[in-house]
Amino acid sequence: QSVLTQPPSVSGAPGQRVTISCAGSSSNIGAGYDVHWYQQLPGTAPKLLIYGNTNRPSWVPDRFSGSKSGTSASLAITGLQPDDEADYYCQSYDNSLSGSRVFGPGTKVIVL
Amino acid sequence: EVQLVESGGGVGQPGRSLRLSCAASGFIFDDYDMHWVRQAPGKGLEWVSGISWNSGRTGYADSVKGRFTISRDNAKNSLFLQMNSLRAEDTAFYYCAKAGTKNWYADFDYWGQGALVTVSS
């Protein structure tokens, strides 16, 4: 059972906006630790999508954005494209677990 | 171009050992913390272990503590994971991942392609 909670799946038509939530607690996101997001396309290694809650690496288009508030974070994808169909994971640090980074269970984005 | 290439995966028997290696290139290796993250087939991501840039700090998931040991050789731009007392639940793809900064809580900005470890008799 993950310390961070994500919906199993979200879906949208091409061009639409979808959001993925990542719920944590006072020992991780709520304690001020950054949230990072990763995209994993089928059969490939994960790739960094958002770091430090809101920052995009140079290779990530601005259709992807991140936010954080309280004990939760969110990833938004605007202008949804077929290539965005993938698994998305949030990740943070939890101070109740020895030395532990924690991942959410992942959310499958389905492009209708 | 940053490259991380894992090796050493394969089949290991329960209770036995395997050692994973990760060869790094394209960045100043001893400037960054490094980590291992695993993914059981069809499952989500699980952080396994991390090591600071100078080996002064290490961390382990509770699921591997006391069985796995992370190490690095900065002279050879290499990261290692010694896996002892293997269990069936250790079966997974193991990814080598580079930290984005020297901050111990940093993201993982580059990942290797993964090495499959299968624990089976």
mmCIF file of C-alpha atoms in Angstrom:
data_model
loop_
_atom_site.group_PDB
_atom_site.id
_atom_site.type_symbol
_atom_site.label_atom_id
_atom_site.label_comp_id
_atom_site.label_asym_id
_atom_site.label_seq_id
_atom_site.Cartn_x
_atom_site.Cartn_y
_atom_site.Cartn_z
ATOM 1 C CA GLN A 1 0.000 0.000 0.000
ATOM 2 C CA SER A 2 1.492 3.321 -1.134
ATOM 3 C CA VAL A 3 2.082 6.236 1.202
ATOM 4 C CA LEU A 4 1.017 8.520 -1.662
ATOM 5 C CA THR A 5 -2.394 8.070 -3.294
ATOM 6 C CA GLN A 6 -3.171 8.509 -6.982
ATOM 7 C CA PRO A 7 -6.251 7.571 -9.031
ATOM 8 C CA PRO A 8 -5.730 4.342 -11.002
ATOM 9 C CA SER A 9 -6.673 6.015 -14.272
ATOM 10 C CA VAL A 10 -7.873 9.208 -15.886
ATOM 11 C CA SER A 11 -9.069 9.655 -19.438
ATOM 12 C CA GLY A 12 -9.724 12.402 -21.924
ATOM 13 C CA ALA A 13 -10.205 13.081 -25.583
ATOM 14 C CA PRO A 14 -7.428 14.573 -27.685
ATOM 15 C CA GLY A 15 -7.082 18.284 -26.988
ATOM 16 C CA GLN A 16 -8.711 18.094 -23.583
ATOM 17 C CA ARG A 17 -7.199 18.830 -20.164
ATOM 18 C CA VAL A 18 -6.733 16.135 -17.542
ATOM 19 C CA THR A 19 -5.400 16.328 -14.013
ATOM 20 C CA ILE A 20 -3.825 13.681 -11.805
ATOM 21 C CA SER A 21 -3.931 14.087 -8.045
ATOM 22 C CA CYS A 22 -1.307 12.883 -5.580
ATOM 23 C CA ALA A 23 -2.470 12.833 -1.962
ATOM 24 C CA GLY A 24 0.029 12.553 0.848
ATOM 25 C CA SER A 25 0.235 13.370 4.532
ATOM 26 C CA SER A 26 2.054 15.431 7.130
ATOM 27 C CA SER A 27 5.115 13.173 6.959
ATOM 28 C CA ASN A 28 5.750 13.687 3.257
ATOM 29 C CA ILE A 29 4.136 16.332 1.040
ATOM 30 C CA GLY A 30 2.666 18.189 4.029
ATOM 31 C CA ALA A 31 6.080 18.318 5.706
ATOM 32 C CA GLY A 32 7.327 20.498 2.869
ATOM 33 C CA TYR A 33 9.163 17.914 0.803
ATOM 34 C CA ASP A 34 9.099 18.485 -2.929
ATOM 35 C CA VAL A 35 6.936 16.441 -5.274
ATOM 36 C CA HIS A 36 8.320 15.153 -8.543
ATOM 37 C CA TRP A 37 6.440 13.552 -11.432
ATOM 38 C CA TYR A 38 7.563 10.880 -13.886
ATOM 39 C CA GLN A 39 6.100 9.617 -17.152
ATOM 40 C CA GLN A 40 6.544 5.987 -18.161
ATOM 41 C CA LEU A 41 5.614 5.084 -21.705
ATOM 42 C CA PRO A 42 4.829 1.401 -22.330
ATOM 43 C CA GLY A 43 7.937 -0.780 -22.272
ATOM 44 C CA THR A 44 10.321 2.055 -21.436
ATOM 45 C CA ALA A 45 12.115 3.467 -18.408
ATOM 46 C CA PRO A 46 10.502 6.303 -16.456
ATOM 47 C CA LYS A 47 11.348 9.837 -17.482
ATOM 48 C CA LEU A 48 11.351 12.965 -15.321
ATOM 49 C CA LEU A 49 8.386 15.207 -16.125
ATOM 50 C CA ILE A 50 8.168 17.742 -13.264
ATOM 51 C CA TYR A 51 10.672 18.406 -10.483
ATOM 52 C CA GLY A 52 10.435 20.563 -7.377
ATOM 53 C CA ASN A 53 6.613 20.673 -7.529
ATOM 54 C CA THR A 54 6.316 22.992 -10.530
ATOM 55 C CA ASN A 55 9.485 22.914 -12.651
ATOM 56 C CA ARG A 56 9.780 21.364 -16.090
ATOM 57 C CA PRO A 57 13.058 19.936 -17.460
ATOM 58 C CA SER A 58 14.048 21.415 -20.805
ATOM 59 C CA TRP A 59 12.775 18.401 -22.736
ATOM 60 C CA VAL A 60 9.207 18.604 -21.379
ATOM 61 C CA PRO A 61 6.622 20.679 -23.287
ATOM 62 C CA ASP A 62 4.691 23.357 -21.419
ATOM 63 C CA ARG A 63 1.487 21.335 -21.845
ATOM 64 C CA PHE A 64 2.587 19.630 -18.607
ATOM 65 C CA SER A 65 2.392 21.545 -15.331
ATOM 66 C CA GLY A 66 2.616 20.721 -11.655
ATOM 67 C CA SER A 67 1.253 22.259 -8.485
ATOM 68 C CA LYS A 68 1.344 21.583 -4.762
ATOM 69 C CA SER A 69 -0.862 22.661 -1.898
ATOM 70 C CA GLY A 70 -0.890 21.417 1.674
ATOM 71 C CA THR A 71 -0.619 17.647 1.709
ATOM 72 C CA SER A 72 -1.409 17.184 -1.994
ATOM 73 C CA ALA A 73 0.004 17.805 -5.439
ATOM 74 C CA SER A 74 -1.383 17.699 -8.961
ATOM 75 C CA LEU A 75 -0.158 17.171 -12.489
ATOM 76 C CA ALA A 76 -2.091 18.789 -15.332
ATOM 77 C CA ILE A 77 -1.850 17.892 -18.990
ATOM 78 C CA THR A 78 -3.429 20.323 -21.442
ATOM 79 C CA GLY A 79 -3.949 19.738 -25.150
ATOM 80 C CA LEU A 80 -3.954 15.981 -24.581
ATOM 81 C CA GLN A 81 -2.212 14.011 -27.337
ATOM 82 C CA PRO A 82 -2.257 10.287 -28.191
ATOM 83 C CA ASP A 83 1.455 10.087 -27.269
ATOM 84 C CA ASP A 84 0.579 11.165 -23.725
ATOM 85 C CA GLU A 85 -0.983 7.755 -23.074
ATOM 86 C CA ALA A 86 1.318 6.426 -20.354
ATOM 87 C CA ASP A 87 1.663 5.776 -16.638
ATOM 88 C CA TYR A 88 2.381 8.791 -14.434
ATOM 89 C CA TYR A 89 3.946 8.569 -10.975
ATOM 90 C CA CYS A 90 4.312 11.182 -8.263
ATOM 91 C CA GLN A 91 7.258 10.914 -5.869
ATOM 92 C CA SER A 92 8.320 12.605 -2.665
ATOM 93 C CA TYR A 93 10.230 11.943 0.558
ATOM 94 C CA ASP A 94 8.690 10.591 3.749
ATOM 95 C CA ASN A 95 10.308 11.306 7.111
ATOM 96 C CA SER A 96 8.461 8.511 8.904
ATOM 97 C CA LEU A 97 10.255 5.861 6.847
ATOM 98 C CA SER A 98 13.979 5.394 7.250
ATOM 99 C CA GLY A 99 15.696 7.221 4.406
ATOM 100 C CA SER A 100 12.782 6.664 2.143
ATOM 101 C CA ARG A 101 11.692 8.185 -1.071
ATOM 102 C CA VAL A 102 8.129 7.221 -1.839
ATOM 103 C CA PHE A 103 6.239 6.818 -5.100
ATOM 104 C CA GLY A 104 2.550 6.950 -5.725
ATOM 105 C CA PRO A 105 0.978 3.801 -7.206
ATOM 106 C CA GLY A 106 0.793 5.394 -10.652
ATOM 107 C CA THR A 107 -2.014 6.698 -12.832
ATOM 108 C CA LYS A 108 -2.744 5.433 -16.317
ATOM 109 C CA VAL A 109 -3.704 8.231 -18.691
ATOM 110 C CA ILE A 110 -6.021 6.976 -21.417
ATOM 111 C CA VAL A 111 -6.503 9.050 -24.542
ATOM 112 C CA LEU A 112 -9.946 8.305 -25.915
ATOM 113 C CA GLU B 1 24.540 13.078 -23.375
ATOM 114 C CA VAL B 2 23.843 11.426 -20.026
ATOM 115 C CA GLN B 3 23.910 7.643 -20.223
ATOM 116 C CA LEU B 4 23.274 5.085 -17.498
ATOM 117 C CA VAL B 5 23.759 1.442 -18.446
ATOM 118 C CA GLU B 6 22.869 -1.313 -15.999
ATOM 119 C CA SER B 7 24.359 -4.794 -16.103
ATOM 120 C CA GLY B 8 24.478 -7.907 -13.952
ATOM 121 C CA GLY B 9 20.819 -8.854 -14.046
ATOM 122 C CA GLY B 10 19.656 -12.396 -14.587
ATOM 123 C CA VAL B 11 18.271 -15.323 -12.667
ATOM 124 C CA GLY B 12 19.234 -15.818 -9.033
ATOM 125 C CA GLN B 13 18.141 -18.526 -6.660
ATOM 126 C CA PRO B 14 16.313 -17.705 -3.437
ATOM 127 C CA GLY B 15 18.810 -17.084 -0.678
ATOM 128 C CA ARG B 16 21.683 -16.472 -3.105
ATOM 129 C CA SER B 17 23.320 -13.251 -4.300
ATOM 130 C CA LEU B 18 23.530 -11.041 -7.370
ATOM 131 C CA ARG B 19 25.422 -7.837 -8.035
ATOM 132 C CA LEU B 20 24.158 -5.081 -10.284
ATOM 133 C CA SER B 21 26.387 -2.469 -11.879
ATOM 134 C CA CYS B 22 25.578 0.841 -13.528
ATOM 135 C CA ALA B 23 28.070 2.543 -15.839
ATOM 136 C CA ALA B 24 27.581 6.302 -16.023
ATOM 137 C CA SER B 25 28.750 8.756 -18.656
ATOM 138 C CA GLY B 26 27.982 12.214 -19.970
ATOM 139 C CA PHE B 27 28.129 14.025 -16.627
ATOM 140 C CA ILE B 28 30.488 14.583 -13.707
ATOM 141 C CA PHE B 29 29.643 11.414 -11.792
ATOM 142 C CA ASP B 30 31.052 12.426 -8.419
ATOM 143 C CA ASP B 31 28.928 15.590 -8.382
ATOM 144 C CA TYR B 32 25.667 13.698 -7.948
ATOM 145 C CA ASP B 33 23.882 11.311 -5.618
ATOM 146 C CA MET B 34 22.763 8.069 -7.265
ATOM 147 C CA HIS B 35 19.882 5.680 -6.642
ATOM 148 C CA TRP B 36 18.370 2.326 -7.491
ATOM 149 C CA VAL B 37 14.640 2.081 -8.203
ATOM 150 C CA ARG B 38 12.861 -1.177 -9.030
ATOM 151 C CA GLN B 39 9.644 -2.178 -10.709
ATOM 152 C CA ALA B 40 8.125 -5.637 -10.442
ATOM 153 C CA PRO B 41 6.585 -6.776 -13.759
ATOM 154 C CA GLY B 42 3.257 -5.010 -14.223
ATOM 155 C CA LYS B 43 3.609 -3.077 -10.953
ATOM 156 C CA GLY B 44 4.571 0.406 -9.813
ATOM 157 C CA LEU B 45 7.907 1.995 -8.953
ATOM 158 C CA GLU B 46 9.682 1.309 -5.655
ATOM 159 C CA TRP B 47 12.755 3.194 -4.451
ATOM 160 C CA VAL B 48 15.377 0.686 -3.295
ATOM 161 C CA SER B 49 18.472 2.579 -2.205
ATOM 162 C CA GLY B 50 20.454 5.778 -2.598
ATOM 163 C CA ILE B 51 24.022 6.937 -2.047
ATOM 164 C CA SER B 52 25.406 10.450 -1.759
ATOM 165 C CA TRP B 53 28.015 11.815 -4.145
ATOM 166 C CA ASN B 54 30.907 11.042 -1.761
ATOM 167 C CA SER B 55 29.454 7.774 -0.346
ATOM 168 C CA GLY B 56 29.064 9.521 2.991
ATOM 169 C CA ARG B 57 25.348 8.873 3.191
ATOM 170 C CA THR B 58 23.266 5.876 2.156
ATOM 171 C CA GLY B 59 19.619 4.957 2.496
ATOM 172 C CA TYR B 60 17.592 1.798 2.000
ATOM 173 C CA ALA B 61 13.965 0.828 1.717
ATOM 174 C CA ASP B 62 12.809 -1.272 4.646
ATOM 175 C CA SER B 63 12.118 -4.134 2.227
ATOM 176 C CA VAL B 64 15.844 -4.523 1.414
ATOM 177 C CA LYS B 65 17.593 -3.181 4.516
ATOM 178 C CA GLY B 66 20.172 -5.618 5.838
ATOM 179 C CA ARG B 67 20.188 -7.604 2.571
ATOM 180 C CA PHE B 68 21.221 -5.085 -0.098
ATOM 181 C CA THR B 69 24.273 -2.816 -0.111
ATOM 182 C CA ILE B 70 24.745 0.178 -2.383
ATOM 183 C CA SER B 71 28.203 1.452 -3.278
ATOM 184 C CA ARG B 72 29.955 3.537 -5.902
ATOM 185 C CA ASP B 73 33.387 3.926 -7.465
ATOM 186 C CA ASN B 74 33.796 7.539 -8.548
ATOM 187 C CA ALA B 75 37.110 6.793 -10.264
ATOM 188 C CA LYS B 76 35.286 4.371 -12.556
ATOM 189 C CA ASN B 77 31.998 6.297 -12.852
ATOM 190 C CA SER B 78 30.162 3.248 -11.563
ATOM 191 C CA LEU B 79 27.312 2.465 -9.188
ATOM 192 C CA PHE B 80 26.690 -0.943 -7.645
ATOM 193 C CA LEU B 81 23.994 -2.852 -5.806
ATOM 194 C CA GLN B 82 24.988 -6.007 -3.958
ATOM 195 C CA MET B 83 21.872 -8.078 -3.416
ATOM 196 C CA ASN B 84 22.131 -10.884 -0.845
ATOM 197 C CA SER B 85 19.562 -13.305 0.576
ATOM 198 C CA LEU B 86 17.412 -12.905 -2.507
ATOM 199 C CA ARG B 87 13.681 -13.451 -2.218
ATOM 200 C CA ALA B 88 11.021 -14.088 -4.843
ATOM 201 C CA GLU B 89 9.602 -10.629 -4.175
ATOM 202 C CA ASP B 90 12.895 -9.075 -5.310
ATOM 203 C CA THR B 91 12.016 -10.064 -8.880
ATOM 204 C CA ALA B 92 11.879 -6.787 -10.803
ATOM 205 C CA PHE B 93 13.457 -4.464 -13.309
ATOM 206 C CA TYR B 94 16.144 -2.507 -11.484
ATOM 207 C CA TYR B 95 16.795 1.029 -12.713
ATOM 208 C CA CYS B 96 19.874 3.096 -11.986
ATOM 209 C CA ALA B 97 18.856 6.731 -11.537
ATOM 210 C CA LYS B 98 20.822 9.961 -11.239
ATOM 211 C CA ALA B 99 19.778 12.613 -8.741
ATOM 212 C CA GLY B 100 18.953 16.012 -10.184
ATOM 213 C CA THR B 101 21.076 17.888 -7.656
ATOM 214 C CA LYS B 102 23.258 17.261 -4.591
ATOM 215 C CA ASN B 103 20.158 17.745 -2.433
ATOM 216 C CA TRP B 104 19.485 14.425 -0.700
ATOM 217 C CA TYR B 105 15.765 14.864 -1.474
ATOM 218 C CA ALA B 106 16.256 15.619 -5.178
ATOM 219 C CA ASP B 107 14.366 14.162 -8.095
ATOM 220 C CA PHE B 108 15.735 11.464 -10.408
ATOM 221 C CA ASP B 109 16.484 13.287 -13.643
ATOM 222 C CA TYR B 110 18.016 10.482 -15.710
ATOM 223 C CA TRP B 111 17.302 6.764 -15.667
ATOM 224 C CA GLY B 112 18.976 3.730 -17.162
ATOM 225 C CA GLN B 113 17.121 1.262 -19.350
ATOM 226 C CA GLY B 114 16.787 -1.235 -16.511
ATOM 227 C CA ALA B 115 18.144 -4.687 -15.695
ATOM 228 C CA LEU B 116 15.797 -7.598 -15.033
ATOM 229 C CA VAL B 117 16.434 -9.650 -11.916
ATOM 230 C CA THR B 118 14.437 -12.860 -11.584
ATOM 231 C CA VAL B 119 14.581 -14.786 -8.334
ATOM 232 C CA SER B 120 13.569 -18.369 -8.903
ATOM 233 C CA SER B 121 14.742 -21.856 -8.074
#
